[in-house]
Coordinates of N, CA and C in Angstrom, one line a residue:
M1 N 67.2 58.2 75.3 CA 66.4 59.1 76.1 C 66.7 60.5 75.7
A2 N 65.7 61.3 75.9 CA 65.8 62.7 75.6 C 66.7 63.4 76.7
G3 N 67.5 64.3 76.2 CA 68.3 65.1 77.1 C 67.7 66.5 77.2
G4 N 68.4 67.4 77.8 CA 68.0 68.8 77.9 C 68.6 69.4 79.1
F5 N 68.1 70.6 79.4 CA 68.6 71.4 80.5 C 67.6 71.4 81.7
V6 N 68.0 71.3 82.9 CA 67.2 71.5 84.1 C 67.9 72.7 84.7
L7 N 67.1 73.8 84.7 CA 67.6 75.1 85.3 C 67.1 75.2 86.7
V8 N 68.0 75.4 87.6 CA 67.7 75.5 89.0 C 67.8 77.0 89.4
V9 N 66.7 77.6 89.8 CA 66.6 79.0 90.0 C 66.0 79.2 91.4
G10 N 66.2 80.5 91.9 CA 65.6 80.9 93.2 C 66.3 82.0 93.8
P11 N 65.8 82.5 94.9 CA 66.5 83.7 95.5 C 67.8 83.3 96.2
S12 N 68.6 84.2 96.4 CA 69.9 84.0 97.2 C 69.5 83.5 98.5
G13 N 70.2 82.5 99.0 CA 70.0 81.9 100.3 C 69.0 80.8 100.3
A14 N 68.4 80.4 99.2 CA 67.4 79.4 99.1 C 68.0 78.0 99.3
G15 N 69.3 77.8 99.0 CA 70.0 76.5 99.1 C 70.2 75.8 97.8
K16 N 70.2 76.6 96.7 CA 70.3 76.0 95.4 C 71.6 75.2 95.3
D17 N 72.7 75.8 95.7 CA 74.0 75.1 95.5 C 74.1 73.8 96.4
T18 N 73.5 73.9 97.6 CA 73.5 72.7 98.5 C 72.7 71.6 97.9
L19 N 71.5 71.9 97.3 CA 70.7 70.9 96.7 C 71.4 70.3 95.5
L20 N 72.0 71.2 94.7 CA 72.7 70.7 93.5 C 73.9 69.8 93.9
R21 N 74.6 70.1 94.9 CA 75.7 69.3 95.4 C 75.2 67.9 95.8
L22 N 74.1 67.9 96.6 CA 73.6 66.6 97.1 C 73.0 65.8 95.9
A23 N 72.4 66.4 94.9 CA 71.9 65.7 93.8 C 73.0 65.2 92.9
R24 N 74.1 66.0 92.8 CA 75.3 65.5 92.0 C 75.9 64.3 92.7
D25 N 76.0 64.3 94.0 CA 76.5 63.1 94.7 C 75.6 61.9 94.6
A26 N 74.3 62.1 94.6 CA 73.3 61.0 94.5 C 73.3 60.4 93.1
L27 N 73.7 61.2 92.1 CA 73.6 60.7 90.7 C 75.0 60.5 90.2
A28 N 76.0 60.4 91.0 CA 77.5 60.3 90.6 C 77.7 59.1 89.7
G29 N 77.0 58.0 89.9 CA 77.2 56.8 89.1 C 76.4 56.8 87.8
E30 N 75.7 57.8 87.5 CA 74.8 57.9 86.4 C 75.3 58.9 85.4
P31 N 76.1 58.5 84.4 CA 76.7 59.5 83.5 C 75.7 60.3 82.6
R32 N 74.4 60.0 82.6 CA 73.4 60.7 81.9 C 73.3 62.2 82.5
Y33 N 73.6 62.3 83.7 CA 73.4 63.6 84.4 C 74.7 64.3 84.5
V34 N 74.7 65.6 84.0 CA 75.9 66.4 84.0 C 75.6 67.7 84.8
F35 N 76.5 68.0 85.7 CA 76.5 69.2 86.5 C 77.7 70.1 86.2
P36 N 77.6 70.9 85.1 CA 78.7 71.7 84.7 C 79.0 72.8 85.7
R37 N 80.3 73.2 85.8 CA 80.7 74.3 86.6 C 80.5 75.6 85.7
R38 N 79.9 76.6 86.4 CA 79.6 77.9 85.7 C 80.9 78.7 85.6
L39 N 81.0 79.5 84.6 CA 82.1 80.5 84.5 C 81.6 81.7 85.2
V40 N 82.4 82.2 86.2 CA 81.9 83.4 87.0 C 83.1 84.3 87.1
T41 N 82.8 85.6 87.1 CA 83.9 86.6 87.2 C 84.3 86.9 88.6
R42 N 84.5 85.8 89.4 CA 85.0 85.9 90.7 C 85.7 84.5 91.0
P43 N 86.6 84.5 92.0 CA 87.2 83.2 92.3 C 86.2 82.2 92.9
P44 N 86.5 80.9 92.8 CA 85.6 79.9 93.5 C 85.7 80.1 95.0
S45 N 84.7 79.6 95.7 CA 84.7 79.7 97.2 C 84.1 78.5 97.8
A46 N 84.1 78.4 99.1 CA 83.5 77.2 99.7 C 82.0 77.1 99.4
H47 N 81.4 78.2 99.0 CA 79.9 78.2 98.7 C 79.6 78.0 97.2
E48 N 80.6 78.1 96.3 CA 80.3 78.0 94.9 C 81.6 77.5 94.2
D49 N 81.5 76.4 93.6 CA 82.6 75.8 92.8 C 82.5 76.2 91.4
N50 N 82.9 77.4 91.1 CA 82.8 77.9 89.7 C 84.2 77.9 89.0
L51 N 84.2 78.1 87.7 CA 85.4 78.3 87.0 C 85.6 79.8 86.9
P52 N 86.7 80.3 87.4 CA 86.9 81.8 87.3 C 87.2 82.2 85.9
I53 N 86.7 83.4 85.5 CA 87.0 84.0 84.2 C 87.1 85.5 84.5
D54 N 88.1 86.1 83.8 CA 88.2 87.6 84.1 C 87.2 88.3 83.2
E55 N 87.0 89.6 83.6 CA 86.0 90.4 83.0 C 86.2 90.5 81.5
A56 N 87.5 90.7 81.0 CA 87.8 90.9 79.6 C 87.4 89.6 78.8
D57 N 87.8 88.4 79.4 CA 87.5 87.2 78.7 C 85.9 86.9 78.7
F58 N 85.3 87.3 79.8 CA 83.8 87.1 79.8 C 83.2 88.0 78.7
S59 N 83.5 89.3 78.7 CA 82.9 90.2 77.7 C 83.2 89.7 76.3
A60 N 84.4 89.2 76.0 CA 84.8 88.7 74.7 C 84.0 87.5 74.4
G61 N 83.8 86.6 75.4 CA 83.0 85.4 75.2 C 81.6 85.7 74.8
E62 N 81.0 86.7 75.5 CA 79.6 87.1 75.2 C 79.5 87.6 73.8
A63 N 80.5 88.5 73.4 CA 80.4 89.1 72.1 C 80.6 88.1 71.0
E64 N 81.4 87.1 71.2 CA 81.7 86.0 70.2 C 80.8 84.8 70.3
G65 N 79.8 84.8 71.2 CA 78.9 83.7 71.3 C 79.5 82.4 71.8
R66 N 80.5 82.5 72.7 CA 81.2 81.3 73.2 C 80.5 80.6 74.3
F67 N 79.4 81.1 74.8 CA 78.7 80.5 75.9 C 77.3 79.9 75.5
A68 N 76.9 78.9 76.2 CA 75.5 78.4 75.9 C 74.5 79.4 76.4
L69 N 74.9 80.1 77.5 CA 74.0 81.1 78.1 C 74.8 82.0 79.0
S70 N 74.6 83.3 79.0 CA 75.3 84.1 79.9 C 74.4 85.2 80.5
W71 N 74.8 85.8 81.6 CA 74.0 86.8 82.3 C 74.8 87.5 83.3
R72 N 74.3 88.6 83.7 CA 75.0 89.4 84.8 C 74.0 89.6 85.9
A73 N 74.6 89.4 87.1 CA 73.8 89.5 88.4 C 74.7 89.9 89.5
H74 N 74.3 90.8 90.3 CA 75.1 91.2 91.5 C 76.5 91.7 91.1
N75 N 76.6 92.4 90.0 CA 77.8 93.0 89.5 C 78.8 91.9 89.1
L76 N 78.4 90.7 88.7 CA 79.2 89.7 88.3 C 78.7 89.1 87.0
G77 N 79.6 88.5 86.2 CA 79.2 87.8 85.0 C 79.2 86.3 85.2
Y78 N 78.1 85.7 84.7 CA 77.9 84.2 84.8 C 77.7 83.7 83.4
A79 N 78.2 82.4 83.2 CA 78.0 81.8 81.9 C 78.0 80.3 82.0
L80 N 77.3 79.6 81.1 CA 77.3 78.2 81.0 C 78.2 77.8 79.9
P81 N 79.1 76.9 80.0 CA 80.0 76.5 79.0 C 79.3 76.1 77.7
A82 N 79.8 76.4 76.6 CA 79.2 76.1 75.3 C 78.9 74.7 75.1
E83 N 79.8 73.8 75.5 CA 79.7 72.4 75.3 C 78.5 71.7 75.9
T84 N 77.9 72.5 76.9 CA 76.7 71.9 77.5 C 75.5 71.7 76.5
V85 N 75.5 72.5 75.5 CA 74.4 72.4 74.4 C 74.5 71.0 73.7
A86 N 75.8 70.7 73.3 CA 76.0 69.4 72.6 C 75.7 68.2 73.6
L87 N 76.0 68.4 74.8 CA 75.7 67.3 75.8 C 74.2 67.1 75.9
A88 N 73.5 68.2 76.0 CA 72.0 68.1 76.1 C 71.4 67.4 74.8
R89 N 71.9 67.8 73.7 CA 71.4 67.3 72.4 C 71.8 65.8 72.2
N90 N 72.8 65.4 72.9 CA 73.2 64.0 72.9 C 72.7 63.1 74.0
G91 N 71.6 63.6 74.6 CA 70.9 62.8 75.6 C 71.2 63.0 77.0
H92 N 72.1 63.9 77.3 CA 72.5 64.2 78.7 C 71.5 65.2 79.3
V93 N 71.3 65.1 80.6 CA 70.5 66.0 81.4 C 71.5 67.0 82.0
V94 N 71.5 68.2 81.6 CA 72.5 69.2 82.1 C 71.8 70.0 83.1
V95 N 72.3 70.0 84.4 CA 71.6 70.6 85.5 C 72.5 71.7 86.0
C96 N 71.9 72.9 86.0 CA 72.7 74.1 86.4 C 71.9 75.2 87.1
N97 N 72.6 76.0 87.9 CA 72.0 77.1 88.6 C 72.1 78.3 87.8
V98 N 71.0 78.9 87.4 CA 71.0 80.2 86.6 C 70.1 81.2 87.3
S99 N 70.2 82.4 86.8 CA 69.4 83.5 87.2 C 68.0 83.3 86.7
R100 N 67.0 83.7 87.6 CA 65.6 83.7 87.1 C 65.4 84.5 85.9
R101 N 66.2 85.6 85.8 CA 65.9 86.5 84.7 C 66.3 86.0 83.3
V102 N 67.0 84.9 83.2 CA 67.4 84.3 81.9 C 66.6 83.1 81.5
V103 N 65.6 82.8 82.3 CA 64.8 81.6 82.0 C 64.1 81.7 80.6
G104 N 63.5 82.8 80.3 CA 62.9 83.0 79.0 C 63.8 82.8 77.9
E105 N 65.0 83.4 78.0 CA 66.0 83.3 76.9 C 66.5 81.8 76.8
A106 N 66.7 81.2 77.9 CA 67.1 79.8 77.9 C 66.0 78.9 77.3
R107 N 64.8 79.2 77.6 CA 63.7 78.4 76.9 C 63.7 78.5 75.4
R108 N 64.1 79.7 74.9 CA 64.1 80.0 73.5 C 65.3 79.4 72.8
R109 N 66.5 79.4 73.5 CA 67.7 79.0 72.9 C 68.2 77.6 73.2
L110 N 67.9 77.0 74.3 CA 68.4 75.7 74.7 C 67.4 74.6 74.6
P111 N 67.9 73.4 74.3 CA 67.0 72.3 74.1 C 66.4 71.7 75.4
G112 N 65.2 71.3 75.4 CA 64.5 70.6 76.5 C 64.6 71.2 77.8
V113 N 64.3 72.4 78.0 CA 64.4 73.1 79.3 C 63.3 72.8 80.2
T114 N 63.6 72.4 81.4 CA 62.6 72.4 82.5 C 63.2 73.3 83.6
V115 N 62.4 73.8 84.5 CA 62.8 74.7 85.5 C 62.4 74.2 86.9
V116 N 63.4 74.2 87.8 CA 63.1 73.9 89.2 C 63.4 75.1 90.1
E117 N 62.4 75.6 90.7 CA 62.5 76.8 91.6 C 62.7 76.3 93.0
V118 N 63.9 76.7 93.6 CA 64.2 76.4 95.0 C 63.9 77.7 95.8
T119 N 63.2 77.6 96.8 CA 62.9 78.8 97.6 C 62.8 78.5 99.1
A120 N 62.6 79.5 99.9 CA 62.4 79.3 101.4 C 61.7 80.6 101.9
P121 N 61.2 80.5 103.1 CA 60.5 81.7 103.7 C 61.6 82.8 103.9
P122 N 61.1 84.1 103.8 CA 62.0 85.2 104.0 C 63.0 85.2 105.2
D123 N 62.5 84.7 106.3 CA 63.3 84.7 107.5 C 64.4 83.7 107.4
V124 N 64.2 82.6 106.7 CA 65.2 81.5 106.4 C 66.2 82.1 105.4
L125 N 65.8 82.7 104.4 CA 66.7 83.3 103.4 C 67.6 84.3 104.1
S126 N 67.0 85.2 104.9 CA 67.8 86.2 105.6 C 68.9 85.6 106.5
A127 N 68.5 84.6 107.3 CA 69.4 84.0 108.2 C 70.6 83.3 107.4
R128 N 70.2 82.6 106.3 CA 71.2 81.9 105.5 C 72.2 82.9 104.9
L129 N 71.7 84.0 104.3 CA 72.6 85.0 103.7 C 73.5 85.6 104.8
A130 N 73.0 85.9 105.9 CA 73.8 86.5 107.0 C 74.9 85.5 107.5
A131 N 74.5 84.2 107.5 CA 75.5 83.2 108.0 C 76.6 83.0 107.0
R132 N 76.3 83.3 105.7 CA 77.4 83.1 104.7 C 78.5 84.1 104.9
G133 N 78.1 85.3 105.2 CA 79.1 86.4 105.5 C 80.0 86.7 104.3
R134 N 79.5 86.6 103.1 CA 80.4 86.8 101.9 C 80.3 88.3 101.6
R135 N 81.4 89.0 101.7 CA 81.5 90.4 101.3 C 81.0 90.7 99.9
E136 N 81.3 89.8 99.0 CA 80.9 90.0 97.6 C 79.4 89.8 97.4
D137 N 78.6 89.3 98.4 CA 77.2 89.3 98.3 C 76.6 90.7 98.3
G138 N 77.3 91.7 98.7 CA 76.8 93.0 98.7 C 75.7 93.3 99.6
D139 N 74.7 94.1 99.2 CA 73.6 94.5 100.1 C 72.6 93.4 100.2
L140 N 72.6 92.8 101.4 CA 71.7 91.6 101.6 C 70.2 92.0 101.5
G141 N 69.9 93.2 102.0 CA 68.5 93.7 101.9 C 68.1 93.8 100.4
A142 N 69.0 94.3 99.5 CA 68.6 94.3 98.1 C 68.5 92.9 97.5
R143 N 69.3 92.0 98.0 CA 69.2 90.6 97.5 C 67.8 90.0 97.9
L144 N 67.4 90.3 99.1 CA 66.2 89.7 99.6 C 65.0 90.3 99.0
T145 N 65.0 91.6 98.6 CA 63.8 92.2 98.0 C 63.8 92.0 96.5
R146 N 64.9 91.6 95.9 CA 64.9 91.3 94.4 C 64.0 90.1 94.1
S147 N 63.1 90.3 93.2 CA 62.2 89.2 92.8 C 62.1 89.1 91.3
A148 N 61.8 87.9 90.9 CA 61.6 87.6 89.5 C 60.6 86.5 89.4
T149 N 59.6 86.6 88.6 CA 58.6 85.5 88.5 C 59.0 84.6 87.4
V150 N 59.0 83.3 87.7 CA 59.3 82.3 86.7 C 58.1 81.3 86.7
V151 N 57.9 80.6 85.6 CA 57.0 79.5 85.6 C 57.9 78.2 85.8
A152 N 57.7 77.6 86.9 CA 58.6 76.4 87.2 C 57.8 75.1 87.0
D153 N 58.6 74.1 86.6 CA 58.0 72.8 86.5 C 57.9 72.1 87.8
L154 N 58.8 72.5 88.8 CA 58.8 72.0 90.1 C 59.2 73.1 91.0
V155 N 58.5 73.3 92.2 CA 58.9 74.2 93.2 C 59.3 73.4 94.4
V156 N 60.5 73.6 94.9 CA 61.0 73.0 96.1 C 61.1 74.0 97.2
M157 N 60.2 73.9 98.3 CA 60.3 74.7 99.4 C 61.4 74.2 100.3
N158 N 62.5 74.8 100.3 CA 63.7 74.2 101.0 C 63.8 74.8 102.4
D159 N 62.9 74.5 103.2 CA 62.9 74.9 104.6 C 63.0 73.8 105.6
G160 N 63.2 72.6 105.1 CA 63.4 71.4 105.9 C 64.9 71.0 105.8
S161 N 65.1 69.7 105.8 CA 66.4 69.2 105.7 C 66.9 69.3 104.2
P162 N 68.2 69.6 104.0 CA 68.7 69.7 102.7 C 68.4 68.3 101.9
E163 N 68.5 67.2 102.6 CA 68.3 65.9 102.0 C 66.9 65.8 101.4
A164 N 65.9 66.3 102.1 CA 64.6 66.2 101.6 C 64.4 67.0 100.4
G165 N 65.0 68.3 100.3 CA 64.9 69.1 99.1 C 65.6 68.4 98.0
A166 N 66.8 67.9 98.2 CA 67.6 67.2 97.2 C 66.9 66.0 96.7
A167 N 66.1 65.3 97.5 CA 65.4 64.1 97.0 C 64.3 64.5 96.0
R168 N 63.7 65.6 96.2 CA 62.7 66.1 95.3 C 63.3 66.5 94.0
L169 N 64.5 67.1 94.0 CA 65.3 67.5 92.8 C 65.7 66.2 92.1
V170 N 66.2 65.3 92.8 CA 66.7 64.0 92.1 C 65.5 63.3 91.5
A171 N 64.3 63.3 92.1 CA 63.2 62.6 91.5 C 62.8 63.3 90.2
H172 N 62.8 64.6 90.2 CA 62.5 65.4 89.0 C 63.5 65.0 87.9
L173 N 64.8 65.0 88.2 CA 65.8 64.7 87.2 C 65.7 63.3 86.7
R174 N 65.4 62.3 87.5 CA 65.2 60.9 87.1 C 63.9 60.7 86.2
A175 N 63.0 61.6 86.4 CA 61.7 61.5 85.6 C 61.9 62.1 84.2
R176 N 63.0 62.7 83.9 CA 63.3 63.3 82.6 C 63.6 62.3 81.6

């Protein structure tokens, strides 16, 4: 079977990490699906299970091409581990949360990219961000007004139960 990347994108508060967690749990017995932890220049939290990397190592990794993909958002550095490219080329479906702004670059550089956009109405996004209460989220108003247009293979309107949104994501993954 062909592998590749499934990039999960969408605005802050859309529920991307929740849907990814539920999809990872649903596919736990299927080794074809890989949900790598991102490298992020902040410590992990209850909301995001990332691998921490300091700013100097992140900058060096970018300069040396040690990441499959990297970007900056909200004053933080994010990267996908380099080994994800080999996994995708070897038939695995690599599922990860990335910034909407790097989708074009990812489509040029990574094998077999599809995009799933997770979104919700503005009032739902606002309530979710406020409930998180993460100081590092910065200006919530700026996060809510930031937009980026992507061409998605699937759009999940995540305003119902998280399980319903995750079921749509899992169906997309299994169809790969």
